PDB file of C-alpha atoms in Angstrom:
ATOM      1  CA  PRO A  98      72.484 125.382 231.359  1.00 52.00           C
ATOM      2  CA  ASP A  99      76.423 125.515 233.046  1.00 50.00           C
ATOM      3  CA  ALA A 100      77.881 123.533 230.847  1.00 50.00           C
ATOM      4  CA  ALA A 101      75.115 124.328 227.404  1.00 51.00           C
ATOM      5  CA  HIS A 102      76.630 127.843 228.101  1.00 53.00           C
ATOM      6  CA  THR A 103      80.265 127.059 228.536  1.00 55.00           C
ATOM      7  CA  THR A 104      80.005 124.504 225.455  1.00 54.00           C
ATOM      8  CA  MET A 105      78.856 127.281 223.251  1.00 55.00           C
ATOM      9  CA  LYS A 106      81.643 129.386 224.844  1.00 52.00           C
ATOM     10  CA  GLN A 107      84.170 126.978 223.776  1.00 55.00           C
ATOM     11  CA  ARG A 108      82.948 126.865 220.005  1.00 54.00           C
ATOM     12  CA  PHE A 109      82.989 130.640 219.812  1.00 51.00           C
ATOM     13  CA  TYR A 110      87.033 130.826 220.800  1.00 52.00           C
ATOM     14  CA  ASP A 111      87.987 127.783 218.698  1.00 53.00           C
ATOM     15  CA  ARG A 112      85.820 129.691 215.897  1.00 55.00           C
ATOM     16  CA  PHE A 113      87.083 133.451 216.323  1.00 47.00           C
ATOM     17  CA  ALA A 114      90.692 131.312 216.842  1.00 51.00           C
ATOM     18  CA  ALA A 115      90.157 129.822 213.591  1.00 52.00           C
ATOM     19  CA  VAL A 116      89.476 133.258 212.126  1.00 46.00           C
ATOM     20  CA  LEU A 117      92.104 135.560 213.676  1.00 46.00           C
ATOM     21  CA  SER A 118      94.203 132.258 211.587  1.00 53.00           C
ATOM     22  CA  ILE A 119      93.163 133.781 208.500  1.00 51.00           C
ATOM     23  CA  VAL A 120      93.285 136.802 208.639  1.00 47.00           C
ATOM     24  CA  LEU A 121      97.078 135.955 210.090  1.00 48.00           C
ATOM     25  CA  LEU A 122      98.160 134.244 207.466  1.00 49.00           C
ATOM     26  CA  ALA A 123      96.628 136.251 205.003  1.00 50.00           C
ATOM     27  CA  GLY A 124      98.768 139.276 206.310  1.00 51.00           C
ATOM     28  CA  LEU A 125     101.750 137.096 206.578  1.00 50.00           C
ATOM     29  CA  ALA A 126     101.328 135.874 202.629  1.00 51.00           C
ATOM     30  CA  GLY A 127     100.620 139.358 201.273  1.00 51.00           C
ATOM     31  CA  THR A 128     103.322 140.728 203.803  1.00 50.00           C
ATOM     32  CA  THR A 129     105.430 137.838 201.788  1.00 50.00           C
ATOM     33  CA  TYR A 130     104.357 138.959 197.854  1.00 50.00           C
ATOM     34  CA  TYR A 131     105.412 142.530 199.137  1.00 47.00           C
ATOM     35  CA  LEU A 132     108.652 142.004 200.239  1.00 48.00           C
ATOM     36  CA  ALA A 133     109.361 140.132 197.953  1.00 53.00           C
ATOM     37  CA  GLU A 134     108.463 141.827 195.391  1.00 54.00           C
ATOM     38  CA  LEU A 135     110.338 145.152 196.819  1.00 48.00           C
ATOM     39  CA  SER A 136     113.299 142.590 196.520  1.00 54.00           C
ATOM     40  CA  SER A 137     112.767 142.708 192.507  1.00 53.00           C
ATOM     41  CA  ILE A 138     112.058 146.097 192.499  1.00 51.00           C
ATOM     42  CA  PHE A 139     115.548 146.535 193.924  1.00 51.00           C
ATOM     43  CA  ARG A 140     117.489 143.483 192.344  1.00 54.00           C
ATOM     44  CA  GLY A 141     116.715 145.180 189.311  1.00 52.00           C
ATOM     45  CA  PRO A 142     119.521 148.203 189.268  1.00 53.00           C
ATOM     46  CA  ARG A 143     122.223 146.100 189.649  1.00 50.00           C
ATOM     47  CA  ALA A 144     121.852 143.080 187.643  1.00 48.00           C
ATOM     48  CA  ALA A 145     121.707 145.776 185.395  1.00 48.00           C
ATOM     49  CA  ARG A 146     125.121 147.491 185.930  1.00 51.00           C
ATOM     50  CA  HIS A 147     126.418 143.852 186.197  1.00 54.00           C
ATOM     51  CA  VAL A 148     126.468 143.611 183.414  1.00 63.00           C
ATOM     52  CA  SER A 149     126.935 147.117 181.900  1.00 75.00           C
ATOM     53  CA  HIS A 150     129.836 147.117 180.057  1.00 76.00           C
ATOM     54  CA  GLU A 151     132.207 148.106 182.310  1.00 86.00           C
ATOM     55  CA  PRO A 152     136.201 146.048 182.673  1.00 85.00           C
ATOM     56  CA  ASP A 153     136.481 143.653 185.374  1.00 87.00           C
ATOM     57  CA  TYR A 154     140.815 144.353 185.056  1.00 86.00           C
ATOM     58  CA  PHE A 155     143.429 144.736 182.701  1.00 88.00           C
ATOM     59  CA  VAL A 156     147.360 143.511 182.293  1.00 92.00           C
ATOM     60  CA  GLU A 157     150.018 145.966 181.023  1.00 95.00           C
ATOM     61  CA  HIS A 158     153.003 144.771 178.580  1.00 95.00           C
ATOM     62  CA  PHE A 159     150.463 141.836 177.471  1.00 90.00           C
ATOM     63  CA  ALA A 160     151.512 138.751 175.948  1.00 92.00           C
ATOM     64  CA  LEU A 161     149.615 135.383 175.000  1.00 89.00           C
ATOM     65  CA  THR A 162     150.881 132.776 172.226  1.00 89.00           C
ATOM     66  CA  ARG A 163     148.530 130.830 170.230  1.00 84.00           C
ATOM     67  CA  MET A 164     150.786 126.998 170.046  1.00 83.00           C
ATOM     68  CA  ASN A 165     149.284 123.843 167.256  1.00 80.00           C
ATOM     69  CA  THR A 166     148.392 120.630 168.173  1.00 83.00           C
ATOM     70  CA  ARG A 167     151.413 120.303 168.268  1.00 84.00           C
ATOM     71  CA  GLY A 168     152.300 121.980 170.704  1.00 83.00           C
ATOM     72  CA  GLU A 169     154.177 124.359 168.415  1.00 83.00           C
ATOM     73  CA  PRO A 170     153.964 128.595 168.485  1.00 86.00           C
ATOM     74  CA  VAL A 171     151.953 129.560 165.690  1.00 83.00           C
ATOM     75  CA  PHE A 172     149.795 133.308 166.473  1.00 85.00           C
ATOM     76  CA  ARG A 173     150.615 135.700 169.139  1.00 89.00           C
ATOM     77  CA  THR A 174     149.120 138.785 169.913  1.00 91.00           C
ATOM     78  CA  SER A 175     151.548 141.620 172.280  1.00 94.00           C
ATOM     79  CA  ALA A 176     150.079 145.167 173.670  1.00 96.00           C
ATOM     80  CA  ALA A 177     151.313 147.803 175.801  1.00 97.00           C
ATOM     81  CA  ARG A 178     147.782 147.819 177.354  1.00 95.00           C
ATOM     82  CA  LEU A 179     144.598 145.149 177.720  1.00 94.00           C
ATOM     83  CA  VAL A 180     141.607 145.467 179.491  1.00 94.00           C
ATOM     84  CA  HIS A 181     138.655 143.205 179.388  1.00 93.00           C
ATOM     85  CA  PHE A 182     135.066 143.674 179.133  1.00 91.00           C
ATOM     86  CA  PRO A 183     133.258 140.324 181.193  1.00 90.00           C
ATOM     87  CA  ASP A 184     130.216 141.295 179.841  1.00 85.00           C
ATOM     88  CA  ASP A 185     130.636 139.687 176.386  1.00 85.00           C
ATOM     89  CA  ASP A 186     134.393 138.958 177.172  1.00 88.00           C
ATOM     90  CA  SER A 187     136.351 141.233 174.433  1.00 91.00           C
ATOM     91  CA  SER A 188     139.459 142.723 175.055  1.00 93.00           C
ATOM     92  CA  GLU A 189     141.082 146.211 174.008  1.00 95.00           C
ATOM     93  CA  PHE A 190     144.573 146.792 173.688  1.00 95.00           C
ATOM     94  CA  VAL A 191     146.434 149.671 173.309  1.00 97.00           C
ATOM     95  CA  SER A 192     149.698 149.760 170.457  1.00 97.00           C
ATOM     96  CA  PRO A 193     148.224 145.501 169.421  1.00 96.00           C
ATOM     97  CA  VAL A 194     151.313 143.197 168.026  1.00 96.00           C
ATOM     98  CA  LEU A 195     149.833 140.542 166.098  1.00 94.00           C
ATOM     99  CA  VAL A 196     152.715 137.881 164.759  1.00 92.00           C
ATOM    100  CA  SER A 197     151.425 134.814 162.509  1.00 87.00           C
ATOM    101  CA  LEU A 198     154.136 132.113 163.260  1.00 85.00           C
ATOM    102  CA  ASP A 199     153.804 129.225 161.561  1.00 79.00           C
ATOM    103  CA  PRO A 200     157.381 128.453 160.257  1.00 78.00           C
ATOM    104  CA  SER A 201     155.771 126.948 157.415  1.00 77.00           C
ATOM    105  CA  ARG A 202     154.565 130.528 156.470  1.00 79.00           C
ATOM    106  CA  PRO A 203     156.273 134.093 155.366  1.00 80.00           C
ATOM    107  CA  LEU A 204     155.934 135.757 158.446  1.00 88.00           C
ATOM    108  CA  VAL A 205     153.350 138.057 158.993  1.00 91.00           C
ATOM    109  CA  THR A 206     153.064 141.157 161.719  1.00 95.00           C
ATOM    110  CA  LEU A 207     150.495 143.809 162.452  1.00 96.00           C
ATOM    111  CA  ARG A 208     151.263 147.119 164.557  1.00 97.00           C
ATOM    112  CA  ALA A 209     148.177 148.925 165.063  1.00 98.00           C
ATOM    113  CA  ASP A 210     147.036 152.034 167.836  1.00 98.00           C
ATOM    114  CA  ARG A 211     144.284 150.194 168.701  1.00 97.00           C
ATOM    115  CA  GLY A 212     142.711 147.177 168.374  1.00 96.00           C
ATOM    116  CA  ARG A 213     139.371 144.574 170.192  1.00 95.00           C
ATOM    117  CA  SER A 214     139.028 140.911 170.006  1.00 93.00           C
ATOM    118  CA  THR A 215     135.935 138.676 170.309  1.00 89.00           C
ATOM    119  CA  ARG A 216     134.921 135.843 173.176  1.00 82.00           C
ATOM    120  CA  ASP A 217     136.999 133.524 171.845  1.00 77.00           C
ATOM    121  CA  GLY A 218     140.380 135.565 170.210  1.00 79.00           C
ATOM    122  CA  GLU A 219     139.589 134.789 166.183  1.00 83.00           C
ATOM    123  CA  GLN A 220     138.590 138.339 165.746  1.00 91.00           C
ATOM    124  CA  THR A 221     140.484 141.161 165.887  1.00 94.00           C
ATOM    125  CA  HIS A 222     139.793 144.467 165.013  1.00 96.00           C
ATOM    126  CA  LEU A 223     143.182 146.828 164.413  1.00 97.00           C
ATOM    127  CA  HIS A 224     142.583 150.206 163.864  1.00 98.00           C
ATOM    128  CA  ASP A 225     144.698 153.687 163.498  1.00 97.00           C
ATOM    129  CA  HIS A 226     147.550 153.460 162.034  1.00 97.00           C
ATOM    130  CA  VAL A 227     148.029 150.319 161.070  1.00 98.00           C
ATOM    131  CA  VAL A 228     151.652 148.495 159.391  1.00 98.00           C
ATOM    132  CA  MET A 229     150.723 144.752 158.120  1.00 96.00           C
ATOM    133  CA  THR A 230     154.607 143.799 156.818  1.00 95.00           C
ATOM    134  CA  ARG A 231     154.683 139.694 155.649  1.00 92.00           C
ATOM    135  CA  ALA A 232     158.523 139.395 155.803  1.00 92.00           C
ATOM    136  CA  ALA A 233     161.467 139.051 152.513  1.00 90.00           C
ATOM    137  CA  ALA A 234     161.452 135.806 151.775  1.00 83.00           C
ATOM    138  CA  GLY A 235     164.181 133.594 149.269  1.00 82.00           C
ATOM    139  CA  ASP A 236     163.062 135.592 146.030  1.00 84.00           C
ATOM    140  CA  LYS A 237     160.318 137.696 147.677  1.00 86.00           C
ATOM    141  CA  PRO A 238     160.837 140.766 148.677  1.00 91.00           C
ATOM    142  CA  GLU A 239     158.096 142.445 151.711  1.00 93.00           C
ATOM    143  CA  LEU A 240     155.314 143.105 151.466  1.00 93.00           C
ATOM    144  CA  GLN A 241     153.634 145.884 153.304  1.00 96.00           C
ATOM    145  CA  VAL A 242     150.410 147.596 153.991  1.00 97.00           C
ATOM    146  CA  ARG A 243     149.086 150.684 155.416  1.00 97.00           C
ATOM    147  CA  THR A 244     146.520 151.613 156.355  1.00 97.00           C
ATOM    148  CA  ASP A 245     143.915 152.760 159.106  1.00 97.00           C
ATOM    149  CA  TYR A 246     141.296 149.440 160.425  1.00 98.00           C
ATOM    150  CA  VAL A 247     142.243 145.281 159.123  1.00 97.00           C
ATOM    151  CA  LEU A 248     139.575 142.746 160.018  1.00 96.00           C
ATOM    152  CA  VAL A 249     142.310 139.763 161.241  1.00 93.00           C
ATOM    153  CA  LEU A 250     140.685 136.003 161.105  1.00 90.00           C
ATOM    154  CA  ALA A 251     143.523 134.391 163.274  1.00 80.00           C
ATOM    155  CA  ASN A 252     142.086 130.760 162.624  1.00 79.00           C
ATOM    156  CA  GLU A 253     142.458 131.269 159.001  1.00 85.00           C
ATOM    157  CA  ASP A 254     145.206 132.998 158.681  1.00 84.00           C
ATOM    158  CA  VAL A 255     143.249 135.816 156.609  1.00 91.00           C
ATOM    159  CA  ALA A 256     143.789 139.715 157.068  1.00 94.00           C
ATOM    160  CA  ARG A 257     141.257 142.283 155.451  1.00 96.00           C
ATOM    161  CA  THR A 258     139.827 145.253 155.066  1.00 97.00           C
ATOM    162  CA  ASP A 259     137.491 147.771 152.787  1.00 96.00           C
ATOM    163  CA  ARG A 260     139.454 150.787 153.962  1.00 97.00           C
ATOM    164  CA  PRO A 261     141.607 152.354 151.673  1.00 97.00           C
ATOM    165  CA  VAL A 262     145.352 151.157 150.884  1.00 97.00           C
ATOM    166  CA  GLU A 263     148.612 151.876 150.482  1.00 97.00           C
ATOM    167  CA  ILE A 264     150.498 148.678 149.089  1.00 96.00           C
ATOM    168  CA  THR A 265     154.546 148.298 149.001  1.00 95.00           C
ATOM    169  CA  TYR A 266     156.096 145.250 146.716  1.00 91.00           C
ATOM    170  CA  GLY A 267     160.160 145.176 146.673  1.00 87.00           C
ATOM    171  CA  GLY A 268     159.978 149.103 144.351  1.00 88.00           C
ATOM    172  CA  SER A 269     156.519 148.483 143.441  1.00 92.00           C
ATOM    173  CA  SER A 270     153.698 150.489 145.144  1.00 94.00           C
ATOM    174  CA  LEU A 271     149.794 150.174 144.591  1.00 93.00           C
ATOM    175  CA  THR A 272     146.742 152.198 146.106  1.00 96.00           C
ATOM    176  CA  GLY A 273     143.173 151.265 146.211  1.00 96.00           C
ATOM    177  CA  VAL A 274     140.246 150.546 148.184  1.00 97.00           C
ATOM    178  CA  GLY A 275     139.884 147.095 149.963  1.00 96.00           C
ATOM    179  CA  MET A 276     141.754 144.520 150.395  1.00 96.00           C
ATOM    180  CA  GLU A 277     142.038 140.534 151.246  1.00 96.00           C
ATOM    181  CA  PHE A 278     145.135 139.173 152.317  1.00 94.00           C
ATOM    182  CA  ASN A 279     145.326 135.157 152.569  1.00 91.00           C
ATOM    183  CA  ASN A 280     148.529 134.693 154.144  1.00 85.00           C
ATOM    184  CA  ALA A 281     148.241 130.145 154.224  1.00 81.00           C
ATOM    185  CA  ALA A 282     147.194 130.890 150.444  1.00 85.00           C
ATOM    186  CA  ARG A 283     149.450 133.335 149.816  1.00 84.00           C
ATOM    187  CA  VAL A 284     147.567 135.494 147.783  1.00 90.00           C
ATOM    188  CA  LEU A 285     146.748 139.014 148.160  1.00 91.00           C
ATOM    189  CA  ASN A 286     143.736 141.103 146.475  1.00 94.00           C
ATOM    190  CA  VAL A 287     142.691 144.305 146.080  1.00 94.00           C
ATOM    191  CA  ARG A 288     139.109 145.729 145.543  1.00 93.00           C
ATOM    192  CA  SER A 289     138.767 148.582 144.249  1.00 93.00           C
ATOM    193  CA  GLN A 290     140.591 151.814 142.103  1.00 93.00           C
ATOM    194  CA  VAL A 291     143.890 149.702 141.797  1.00 92.00           C
ATOM    195  CA  ARG A 292     146.834 152.463 141.112  1.00 93.00           C
ATOM    196  CA  GLY A 293     150.281 151.847 140.840  1.00 89.00           C
ATOM    197  CA  VAL A 294     153.420 151.421 140.190  1.00 87.00           C
ATOM    198  CA  TRP A 295     155.001 147.608 138.667  1.00 78.00           C
ATOM    199  CA  ALA A 296     158.907 146.803 138.825  1.00 77.00           C
ATOM    200  CA  ALA A 297     160.244 144.579 137.547  1.00 67.00           C
ATOM    201  CA  PRO A 298     162.168 142.222 138.317  1.00 63.00           C
ATOM    202  CA  ALA A 299     165.759 142.845 138.251  1.00 61.00           C
ATOM    203  CA  ARG A 300     167.706 139.491 136.137  1.00 59.00           C
ATOM    204  CA  ASN A 301     170.836 138.279 136.842  1.00 55.00           C
TER     205      ASN A 301
END
């Protein structure tokens, strides 16, 4: 009887230990799940703040020159101040100056009060008091365009706008709405509402 009683008692303890282990494991699993959910709740706002449109650095008196495959300077961007945003890898400029330096094409300079470039620098948006100047070359006089917005496509050497423009070319002047200037092709197109005065070139 004593042996049988001892065996029953041992089985009871074994079953109790097994049940207790299951309860502890279930509790541990529940606690782990709760902590994981709690962590995701707290992690959410921090992640949102991390990708917000906030600057991560700025540069005073910024200047960058783009080179071609032969190592020749072809395009320069400078500004009184550059501010970079990591969420979309864009940059904003104060008093930007863009210069086309390709020696095979006329020198073109664009100035504005402010600007913004995209991630790869292919597109630059210039705003407020935008002045584009193509230098005189040979028998061609200086060309100047004034407007309040220009989109510059650096790789294509193209500048365009859908806003009103004022253009002077030597002694000639005209106004219109919408313009595209292709420096590579040396062509300027004004879209609509074109009005102006054309001065015939002087004859020698």
